[in-house]
Tab-separated table of C-alpha atoms and ligand atoms in Angstrom:
chain	number	residue	atom	x	y	z
G	1	UNK	CA	0.000	0.000	0.000
G	2	UNK	CA	1.463	3.460	-0.900
G	3	UNK	CA	2.665	5.544	2.079
G	4	UNK	CA	0.123	8.277	1.327
G	5	UNK	CA	-2.759	5.797	1.570
G	6	UNK	CA	-1.347	4.603	4.857
G	7	UNK	CA	-1.233	8.142	6.227
G	8	UNK	CA	-4.716	8.841	4.934
G	9	UNK	CA	-5.963	5.673	6.628
G	10	UNK	CA	-4.363	6.633	9.932
G	11	UNK	CA	-5.805	10.171	9.743
G	12	UNK	CA	-9.261	8.772	9.086
G	13	UNK	CA	-8.923	6.395	12.002
G	14	UNK	CA	-7.851	9.281	14.270
G	15	UNK	CA	-10.820	11.350	13.120
G	16	UNK	CA	-13.163	8.473	13.902
G	17	UNK	CA	-11.670	7.989	17.377
G	18	UNK	CA	-11.961	11.710	18.081
G	19	UNK	CA	-15.598	11.835	16.944
G	20	UNK	CA	-16.395	8.811	19.099
G	21	UNK	CA	-14.736	10.429	22.138
G	22	UNK	CA	-16.505	13.717	21.389
G	23	UNK	CA	-19.862	11.929	21.336
G	24	UNK	CA	-19.255	10.181	24.687
G	25	UNK	CA	-21.526	11.309	27.502
G	26	UNK	CA	-18.657	11.025	29.982
G	27	UNK	CA	-16.149	13.840	30.181
G	28	UNK	CA	-12.813	12.889	28.586
G	29	UNK	CA	-9.767	15.121	29.061
G	30	UNK	CA	-6.228	14.579	27.798
G	31	UNK	CA	-3.624	16.200	30.074
G	32	UNK	CA	0.015	16.978	29.251
G	33	UNK	CA	3.071	16.397	31.464
G	34	UNK	CA	2.416	19.725	33.225
G	35	UNK	CA	-1.144	18.657	34.091
G	36	UNK	CA	-2.353	21.159	31.485
G	37	UNK	CA	-5.414	20.587	29.289
G	38	UNK	CA	-4.370	19.205	25.916
G	39	UNK	CA	-7.670	18.028	24.430
G	40	UNK	CA	-11.238	17.503	25.704
G	41	UNK	CA	-14.619	16.367	24.459
G	42	UNK	CA	-17.976	18.149	24.473
G	43	UNK	CA	-19.064	16.606	27.808
G	44	UNK	CA	-15.872	17.896	29.485
G	45	UNK	CA	-16.438	21.313	27.924
G	46	UNK	CA	-19.954	21.425	29.414
G	47	UNK	CA	-18.879	20.115	32.801
G	48	UNK	CA	-15.855	22.363	33.327
G	49	UNK	CA	-17.244	25.289	31.263
G	50	UNK	CA	-14.139	25.213	29.059
G	51	UNK	CA	-13.258	27.555	26.224
G	52	UNK	CA	-10.616	27.074	23.560
G	53	UNK	CA	-8.414	29.662	25.333
G	54	UNK	CA	-8.246	27.263	28.326
G	55	UNK	CA	-5.859	24.985	26.424
G	56	UNK	CA	-2.723	24.317	28.538
G	57	UNK	CA	-4.305	25.694	31.720
G	58	UNK	CA	-3.820	23.311	34.634
G	59	UNK	CA	-6.612	20.932	35.606
G	60	UNK	CA	-6.432	22.211	39.216
G	61	UNK	CA	-7.662	25.631	38.003
G	62	UNK	CA	-10.933	23.893	37.176
G	63	UNK	CA	-11.290	21.130	39.765
G	64	UNK	CA	-10.289	22.340	43.204
G	65	UNK	CA	-11.913	19.586	45.251
G	66	UNK	CA	-9.312	18.384	47.858
G	67	UNK	CA	-10.201	14.663	47.420
G	68	UNK	CA	-9.597	14.993	43.670
G	69	UNK	CA	-6.242	16.761	44.134
G	70	UNK	CA	-5.081	14.100	46.627
G	71	UNK	CA	-6.171	11.277	44.312
G	72	UNK	CA	-4.530	12.947	41.290
G	73	UNK	CA	-1.227	13.381	43.115
G	74	UNK	CA	-1.225	9.783	44.323
G	75	UNK	CA	-2.159	8.413	40.896
G	76	UNK	CA	0.644	10.346	39.207
G	77	UNK	CA	3.392	9.890	41.777
G	78	UNK	CA	2.954	6.312	43.007
G	79	UNK	CA	4.285	3.607	40.751
G	80	UNK	CA	1.862	1.249	39.011
G	81	UNK	CA	2.354	-1.600	41.511
G	82	UNK	CA	1.562	0.622	44.494
G	83	UNK	CA	-1.829	0.368	46.085
G	84	UNK	CA	-3.319	3.590	44.655
G	85	UNK	CA	-7.107	3.961	44.328
G	86	UNK	CA	-8.430	3.370	40.810
G	87	UNK	CA	-10.861	6.269	40.993
G	88	UNK	CA	-12.267	8.874	43.341
G	89	UNK	CA	-15.871	9.900	44.007
G	90	UNK	CA	-16.480	13.591	44.550
G	91	UNK	CA	-19.456	15.877	44.965
G	92	UNK	CA	-19.770	18.306	42.066
G	93	UNK	CA	-18.399	21.736	42.982
G	94	UNK	CA	-21.164	23.331	40.916
G	95	UNK	CA	-24.120	21.321	42.191
G	96	UNK	CA	-24.031	19.562	45.604
G	97	UNK	CA	-26.682	17.085	44.405
G	98	UNK	CA	-24.497	15.762	41.632
G	99	UNK	CA	-21.919	13.025	42.192
G	100	UNK	CA	-18.909	12.435	39.954
G	101	UNK	CA	-16.436	9.603	39.604
G	102	UNK	CA	-12.991	10.625	38.340
G	103	UNK	CA	-10.604	8.085	36.857
G	104	UNK	CA	-7.069	9.052	35.883
G	105	UNK	CA	-4.892	6.868	33.670
G	106	UNK	CA	-1.292	8.038	33.208
G	107	UNK	CA	0.400	6.919	29.980
G	108	UNK	CA	3.941	8.067	29.228
G	109	UNK	CA	4.129	11.682	30.423
G	110	UNK	CA	0.484	12.327	29.630
G	111	UNK	CA	-2.725	11.378	31.401
G	112	UNK	CA	-6.264	10.566	30.431
G	113	UNK	CA	-8.914	11.832	32.831
G	114	UNK	CA	-12.457	10.468	32.539
G	115	UNK	CA	-15.234	11.936	34.682
G	116	UNK	CA	-18.490	9.955	34.984
G	117	UNK	CA	-21.755	11.299	36.336
G	118	UNK	CA	-22.729	8.723	38.995
G	119	UNK	CA	-25.607	10.697	40.559
G	120	UNK	CA	-28.226	8.067	39.678
G	121	UNK	CA	-26.118	5.243	41.078
G	122	UNK	CA	-25.513	7.184	44.286
G	123	UNK	CA	-29.252	7.773	44.679
G	124	UNK	CA	-30.022	4.094	44.121
G	125	UNK	CA	-27.360	3.148	46.647
G	126	UNK	CA	-28.804	5.625	49.185
G	127	UNK	CA	-32.305	4.173	48.577
G	128	UNK	CA	-31.005	0.655	49.194
G	129	UNK	CA	-29.267	1.746	52.404
G	130	UNK	CA	-32.364	3.574	53.685
G	131	UNK	CA	-34.639	0.675	52.776
G	132	UNK	CA	-32.553	-1.875	54.692
G	133	UNK	CA	-32.219	0.495	57.666
G	134	UNK	CA	-35.982	1.208	57.724
G	135	UNK	CA	-37.044	-2.427	57.395
G	136	UNK	CA	-34.651	-3.478	60.153
G	137	UNK	CA	-35.843	-0.658	62.365
G	138	UNK	CA	-39.524	-1.504	61.768
G	139	UNK	CA	-38.914	-5.164	62.669
G	140	UNK	CA	-37.363	-4.328	66.012
G	141	UNK	CA	-40.483	-3.579	68.040
G	142	UNK	CA	-42.574	-6.574	66.836
G	143	UNK	CA	-39.599	-8.836	67.550
G	144	UNK	CA	-39.143	-7.455	71.043
G	145	UNK	CA	-42.845	-8.102	71.795
G	146	UNK	CA	-42.648	-11.632	70.384
G	147	UNK	CA	-39.523	-12.481	72.349
G	148	UNK	CA	-41.038	-11.102	75.573
G	149	UNK	CA	-44.220	-13.202	75.312
G	150	UNK	CA	-42.366	-16.326	74.230
G	151	UNK	CA	-40.127	-16.033	77.269
G	152	UNK	CA	-43.149	-15.595	79.561
G	153	UNK	CA	-45.021	-18.557	78.100
G	154	UNK	CA	-41.958	-20.810	78.060
G	155	UNK	CA	-41.631	-20.266	81.821
G	156	UNK	CA	-45.124	-21.743	82.500
G	157	UNK	CA	-44.602	-25.005	84.395
G	158	UNK	CA	-47.975	-26.429	83.292
G	159	UNK	CA	-47.290	-26.098	79.567
G	160	UNK	CA	-48.309	-29.323	77.729
G	161	UNK	CA	-45.263	-31.382	76.748
G	162	UNK	CA	-46.204	-31.401	73.050
G	163	UNK	CA	-46.107	-27.566	73.022
G	164	UNK	CA	-42.729	-27.237	74.684
G	165	UNK	CA	-40.693	-28.231	71.604
G	166	UNK	CA	-42.650	-25.747	69.490
G	167	UNK	CA	-41.998	-22.955	71.974
G	168	UNK	CA	-38.300	-23.797	72.106
G	169	UNK	CA	-38.052	-23.591	68.310
G	170	UNK	CA	-39.997	-20.317	68.178
G	171	UNK	CA	-37.727	-18.837	70.859
G	172	UNK	CA	-34.577	-19.949	68.985
G	173	UNK	CA	-35.800	-18.608	65.649
G	174	UNK	CA	-36.964	-15.234	66.994
G	175	UNK	CA	-33.612	-14.854	68.738
G	176	UNK	CA	-31.938	-15.574	65.413
G	177	UNK	CA	-34.123	-13.061	63.605
G	178	UNK	CA	-33.259	-10.531	66.295
G	179	UNK	CA	-29.520	-11.085	65.756
G	180	UNK	CA	-29.921	-10.611	61.975
G	181	UNK	CA	-31.925	-7.405	62.484
G	182	UNK	CA	-29.369	-6.055	64.966
G	183	UNK	CA	-26.474	-6.832	62.603
G	184	UNK	CA	-28.314	-5.223	59.660
G	185	UNK	CA	-28.928	-2.113	61.753
G	186	UNK	CA	-25.290	-2.001	62.812
G	187	UNK	CA	-24.180	-2.347	59.164
G	188	UNK	CA	-26.516	0.480	58.108
G	189	UNK	CA	-25.236	2.714	60.879
G	190	UNK	CA	-21.601	2.070	59.930
G	191	UNK	CA	-22.378	2.799	56.268
G	192	UNK	CA	-24.240	6.027	57.002
G	193	UNK	CA	-22.051	7.433	59.773
G	194	UNK	CA	-18.871	9.063	58.697
G	195	UNK	CA	-15.841	9.457	60.883
G	196	UNK	CA	-17.263	12.038	63.281
G	197	UNK	CA	-17.313	9.663	66.240
G	198	UNK	CA	-13.571	8.992	66.056
G	199	UNK	CA	-11.413	9.182	69.187
G	200	UNK	CA	-8.051	8.037	70.494
G	201	UNK	CA	-8.346	4.377	71.467
G	202	UNK	CA	-6.312	2.552	74.078
G	203	UNK	CA	-5.843	-0.739	72.211
G	204	UNK	CA	-4.536	-2.622	75.260
G	205	UNK	CA	-7.832	-1.889	77.019
G	206	UNK	CA	-9.950	-2.690	73.955
G	207	UNK	CA	-8.120	-5.958	73.232
G	208	UNK	CA	-8.369	-7.056	76.866
G	209	UNK	CA	-12.114	-6.479	76.605
G	210	UNK	CA	-12.312	-8.474	73.331
G	211	UNK	CA	-10.269	-11.245	74.995
G	212	UNK	CA	-12.545	-11.379	78.090
G	213	UNK	CA	-15.651	-11.619	75.876
G	214	UNK	CA	-13.962	-14.361	73.870
G	215	UNK	CA	-13.216	-16.355	77.025
G	216	UNK	CA	-16.867	-16.114	78.072
G	217	UNK	CA	-17.971	-17.377	74.626
G	218	UNK	CA	-15.282	-20.067	74.747
G	219	UNK	CA	-16.823	-21.943	77.704
G	220	UNK	CA	-18.382	-24.703	75.596
G	221	UNK	CA	-15.524	-24.878	73.041
G	222	UNK	CA	-12.659	-25.116	75.559
G	223	UNK	CA	-10.032	-23.680	73.200
G	224	UNK	CA	-6.744	-22.309	74.482
G	225	UNK	CA	-6.786	-18.606	73.671
G	226	UNK	CA	-3.671	-16.428	73.916
G	227	UNK	CA	-3.462	-12.665	73.672
G	228	UNK	CA	-0.097	-11.153	72.593
G	229	UNK	CA	0.160	-7.392	72.834
G	230	UNK	CA	3.533	-6.450	71.320
G	231	UNK	CA	2.996	-2.689	71.179
G	232	UNK	CA	1.239	-0.141	73.357
G	233	UNK	CA	0.399	1.875	70.262
G	234	UNK	CA	-3.267	2.797	70.042
G	235	UNK	CA	-5.537	3.824	67.186
G	236	UNK	CA	-7.573	6.806	66.110
G	237	UNK	CA	-11.054	5.531	65.329
G	238	UNK	CA	-14.395	4.350	66.615
G	239	UNK	CA	-14.010	2.233	69.750
G	240	UNK	CA	-17.536	0.827	69.498
G	241	UNK	CA	-17.248	-0.278	65.870
G	242	UNK	CA	-13.714	-1.615	66.248
G	243	UNK	CA	-14.820	-3.598	69.262
G	244	UNK	CA	-17.589	-5.189	67.129
G	245	UNK	CA	-15.302	-5.906	64.197
G	246	UNK	CA	-12.391	-7.386	66.135
G	247	UNK	CA	-14.754	-9.412	68.344
G	248	UNK	CA	-16.414	-10.819	65.224
G	249	UNK	CA	-13.048	-12.093	63.990
G	250	UNK	CA	-12.274	-13.699	67.339
G	251	UNK	CA	-15.744	-15.234	67.737
G	252	UNK	CA	-15.458	-16.677	64.204
G	253	UNK	CA	-12.117	-18.272	65.114
G	254	UNK	CA	-13.809	-19.857	68.143
G	255	UNK	CA	-16.872	-21.024	66.171
G	256	UNK	CA	-15.006	-22.493	63.224
G	257	UNK	CA	-12.426	-24.435	65.244
G	258	UNK	CA	-13.255	-27.898	66.585
G	259	UNK	CA	-13.316	-28.093	70.396
G	260	UNK	CA	-9.973	-27.872	72.224
G	261	UNK	CA	-8.239	-25.845	69.497
G	262	UNK	CA	-5.606	-23.103	69.723
G	263	UNK	CA	-6.385	-19.462	69.027
G	264	UNK	CA	-3.887	-16.668	69.093
G	265	UNK	CA	-4.840	-12.974	69.089
G	266	UNK	CA	-2.053	-10.469	68.461
G	267	UNK	CA	-1.435	-6.730	68.160
G	268	UNK	CA	1.907	-5.858	66.568
G	269	UNK	CA	3.731	-2.944	64.995
G	270	UNK	CA	4.655	-3.215	61.305
G	271	UNK	CA	6.348	-0.913	58.806
G	272	UNK	CA	2.976	0.267	57.461
G	273	UNK	CA	1.251	0.737	60.837
G	274	UNK	CA	-0.204	-1.801	63.269
G	275	UNK	CA	-1.623	-5.251	62.709
G	276	UNK	CA	-4.378	-7.071	64.567
G	277	UNK	CA	-4.433	-10.794	63.824
G	278	UNK	CA	-6.424	-13.845	64.906
G	279	UNK	CA	-4.940	-17.213	64.094
G	280	UNK	CA	-6.817	-20.467	64.595
G	281	UNK	CA	-6.178	-24.117	63.854
G	282	UNK	CA	-9.759	-24.709	62.801
G	283	UNK	CA	-11.597	-26.004	59.749
G	284	UNK	CA	-10.026	-23.473	57.339
G	285	UNK	CA	-11.554	-22.190	54.107
G	286	UNK	CA	-11.062	-23.427	50.527
G	287	UNK	CA	-9.432	-20.796	48.237
G	288	UNK	CA	-12.526	-20.468	45.995
G	289	UNK	CA	-14.539	-18.924	48.873
G	290	UNK	CA	-11.980	-16.373	50.054
G	291	UNK	CA	-12.886	-13.530	47.679
G	292	UNK	CA	-16.590	-13.693	48.597
G	293	UNK	CA	-16.407	-14.095	52.375
G	294	UNK	CA	-17.130	-10.437	53.180
G	295	UNK	CA	-20.334	-10.367	51.077
G	296	UNK	CA	-23.515	-10.086	53.101
G	297	UNK	CA	-24.969	-13.532	53.924
G	298	UNK	CA	-22.168	-15.413	52.167
G	299	UNK	CA	-21.349	-18.591	54.091
G	300	UNK	CA	-19.152	-21.551	53.206
G	301	UNK	CA	-21.515	-23.894	55.056
G	302	UNK	CA	-24.900	-22.336	55.930
G	303	UNK	CA	-25.869	-25.214	58.240
G	304	UNK	CA	-22.759	-24.827	60.352
G	305	UNK	CA	-23.064	-21.041	60.407
G	306	UNK	CA	-26.694	-21.192	61.615
G	307	UNK	CA	-25.953	-23.916	64.137
G	308	UNK	CA	-23.370	-21.653	65.754
G	309	UNK	CA	-25.734	-18.670	65.835
G	310	UNK	CA	-24.113	-16.913	62.833
G	311	UNK	CA	-25.977	-14.251	60.870
G	312	UNK	CA	-23.719	-14.302	57.809
G	313	UNK	CA	-23.117	-10.587	58.346
G	314	UNK	CA	-20.074	-10.663	60.642
G	315	UNK	CA	-17.387	-10.287	57.990
G	316	UNK	CA	-19.443	-7.672	56.102
G	317	UNK	CA	-19.416	-5.630	59.332
G	318	UNK	CA	-15.661	-6.209	59.671
G	319	UNK	CA	-15.082	-5.044	56.075
G	320	UNK	CA	-17.078	-1.829	56.547
G	321	UNK	CA	-15.482	-0.954	59.883
G	322	UNK	CA	-11.995	-1.515	58.480
G	323	UNK	CA	-12.797	0.539	55.376
G	324	UNK	CA	-13.914	3.363	57.679
G	325	UNK	CA	-10.474	3.173	59.348
G	326	UNK	CA	-8.593	2.924	56.010
G	327	UNK	CA	-7.452	-0.532	57.119
G	328	UNK	CA	-7.324	-3.672	55.010
G	329	UNK	CA	-8.498	-7.191	55.784
G	330	UNK	CA	-6.145	-10.031	54.905
G	331	UNK	CA	-7.229	-13.650	55.012
G	332	UNK	CA	-4.879	-16.595	54.868
G	333	UNK	CA	-6.422	-20.002	55.187
G	334	UNK	CA	-5.783	-23.649	54.451
G	335	UNK	CA	-8.697	-26.064	54.566
G	336	UNK	CA	-8.354	-28.471	57.469
G	337	UNK	CA	-5.333	-26.611	58.889
G	338	UNK	CA	-6.597	-23.210	60.016
G	339	UNK	CA	-7.001	-19.539	59.212
G	340	UNK	CA	-5.452	-16.177	60.012
G	341	UNK	CA	-7.582	-13.054	59.675
G	342	UNK	CA	-5.612	-9.813	59.978
G	343	UNK	CA	-6.538	-6.165	59.980
G	344	UNK	CA	-3.723	-3.846	58.963
G	345	UNK	CA	-4.147	-0.239	60.140
G	346	UNK	CA	-2.151	2.459	58.341
G	347	UNK	CA	0.230	4.758	60.209
G	348	UNK	CA	-2.110	7.759	59.943
G	349	UNK	CA	-4.582	5.912	62.215
G	350	UNK	CA	-1.942	4.727	64.683
G	351	UNK	CA	-1.413	6.741	67.871
G	352	UNK	CA	2.079	6.116	69.132
G	353	UNK	CA	2.385	5.075	72.791
G	354	UNK	CA	5.499	7.257	73.060
G	355	UNK	CA	3.382	10.362	72.471
G	356	UNK	CA	0.999	9.663	75.364
X	401	ADP	P1	-21.267	-16.153	60.047
X	401	ADP	O1	-22.270	-15.440	60.861
X	401	ADP	O2	-21.842	-17.199	59.155
X	401	ADP	O3	-20.110	-16.647	60.855
X	401	ADP	P2	-19.405	-14.260	58.812
X	401	ADP	O4	-19.692	-13.160	57.866
X	401	ADP	O5	-18.780	-13.904	60.126
X	401	ADP	O6	-20.769	-15.043	59.003
X	401	ADP	O7	-18.461	-15.291	58.086
X	401	ADP	C1	-18.777	-15.734	56.771
X	401	ADP	C2	-18.321	-17.161	56.562
X	401	ADP	O8	-16.885	-17.208	56.565
X	401	ADP	C3	-18.737	-18.101	57.663
X	401	ADP	O9	-20.050	-18.615	57.449
X	401	ADP	C4	-17.684	-19.191	57.568
X	401	ADP	O10	-18.043	-20.116	56.543
X	401	ADP	C5	-16.443	-18.447	57.087
X	401	ADP	N1	-15.487	-18.147	58.196
X	401	ADP	C6	-15.355	-16.975	58.863
X	401	ADP	N2	-14.367	-17.043	59.759
X	401	ADP	C7	-13.844	-18.288	59.672
X	401	ADP	C8	-12.762	-18.975	60.323
X	401	ADP	N3	-12.016	-18.400	61.283
X	401	ADP	N4	-12.509	-20.259	59.944
X	401	ADP	C9	-13.247	-20.861	58.982
X	401	ADP	N5	-14.266	-20.273	58.316
X	401	ADP	C10	-14.558	-18.997	58.646
């Protein structure tokens, strides 16, 4: 093919790509190595109110939202392997009812910025959250009444023998429903509440409390439980939610370990921050389940989970609490050998003991 035809072909292709990008409903912006605007489509022009004279002006002249600037700097300075966020959600600076998702992809010295309007998704998500919170809240009072009467009736000494089994089952099942409702309410509260209830937490005190609760729960399992506190460093966060999350991990270790097992709880300092870990020598988890464990109501074995009083919401609560504290959950497990669940808290949430 003659060179000219080749060039013509490439130019046509470029034109097509540009028209496609121009027609996109998402804002697309090409940025140069100085973070200046190089090229943009119609949606970006409408969103940022751009004019042709804005070419080469820096993106920060147009988007001054702190979360965006932080994300942008991390995405452009961290190397690819680092754990940078893939995108950031921000509230539109022009309209507080509009939500935007910004995604930056560096290539060579340039970057491609795509801004999606996620307002509808955010509203749907808020509706889902409110619905679950309202349903759970509405179920609370009827359940309390039911549980109260069941307890009263079950105490009657003259109850016919053929009714007793029925009452026992009703009591068990309402108690179970109550646990599910309470966990759903807790999850909703964690999702809705931001970080305003954060305080300095004495981790030695909190872990001792978690350990004492674990020992009380351990009565029928008779495991040996050890607590190793290797640092007096504390955390900045929500004591109530962390107590729930860390207790859930410990209670799981107790529940999913055959009687007489060994459980080790530890709090240690690492290069990135501090690590809470619970190690058990229990039933373990097959690799195919690991990625889904923190989904609501996901259980490896529903029968076993129910038999031990599980709601299937424990690890979802753990995930949300850790997310709130910018911590990550790591799970290592070998079926039949045991599991280690760890929560790694970053340095910005650690409160050094030396400073107290
Ligand atoms: P549940 O109320 O069922 O315990 P969770 O959300 O706490 O719900 O846990 C989800 C599932 O993960 C459990 O049903 C169980 O199959 C598995 N799991 C959690 N922790 C452990 C553990 N320490 N050892 C083995 N399996 C575990």
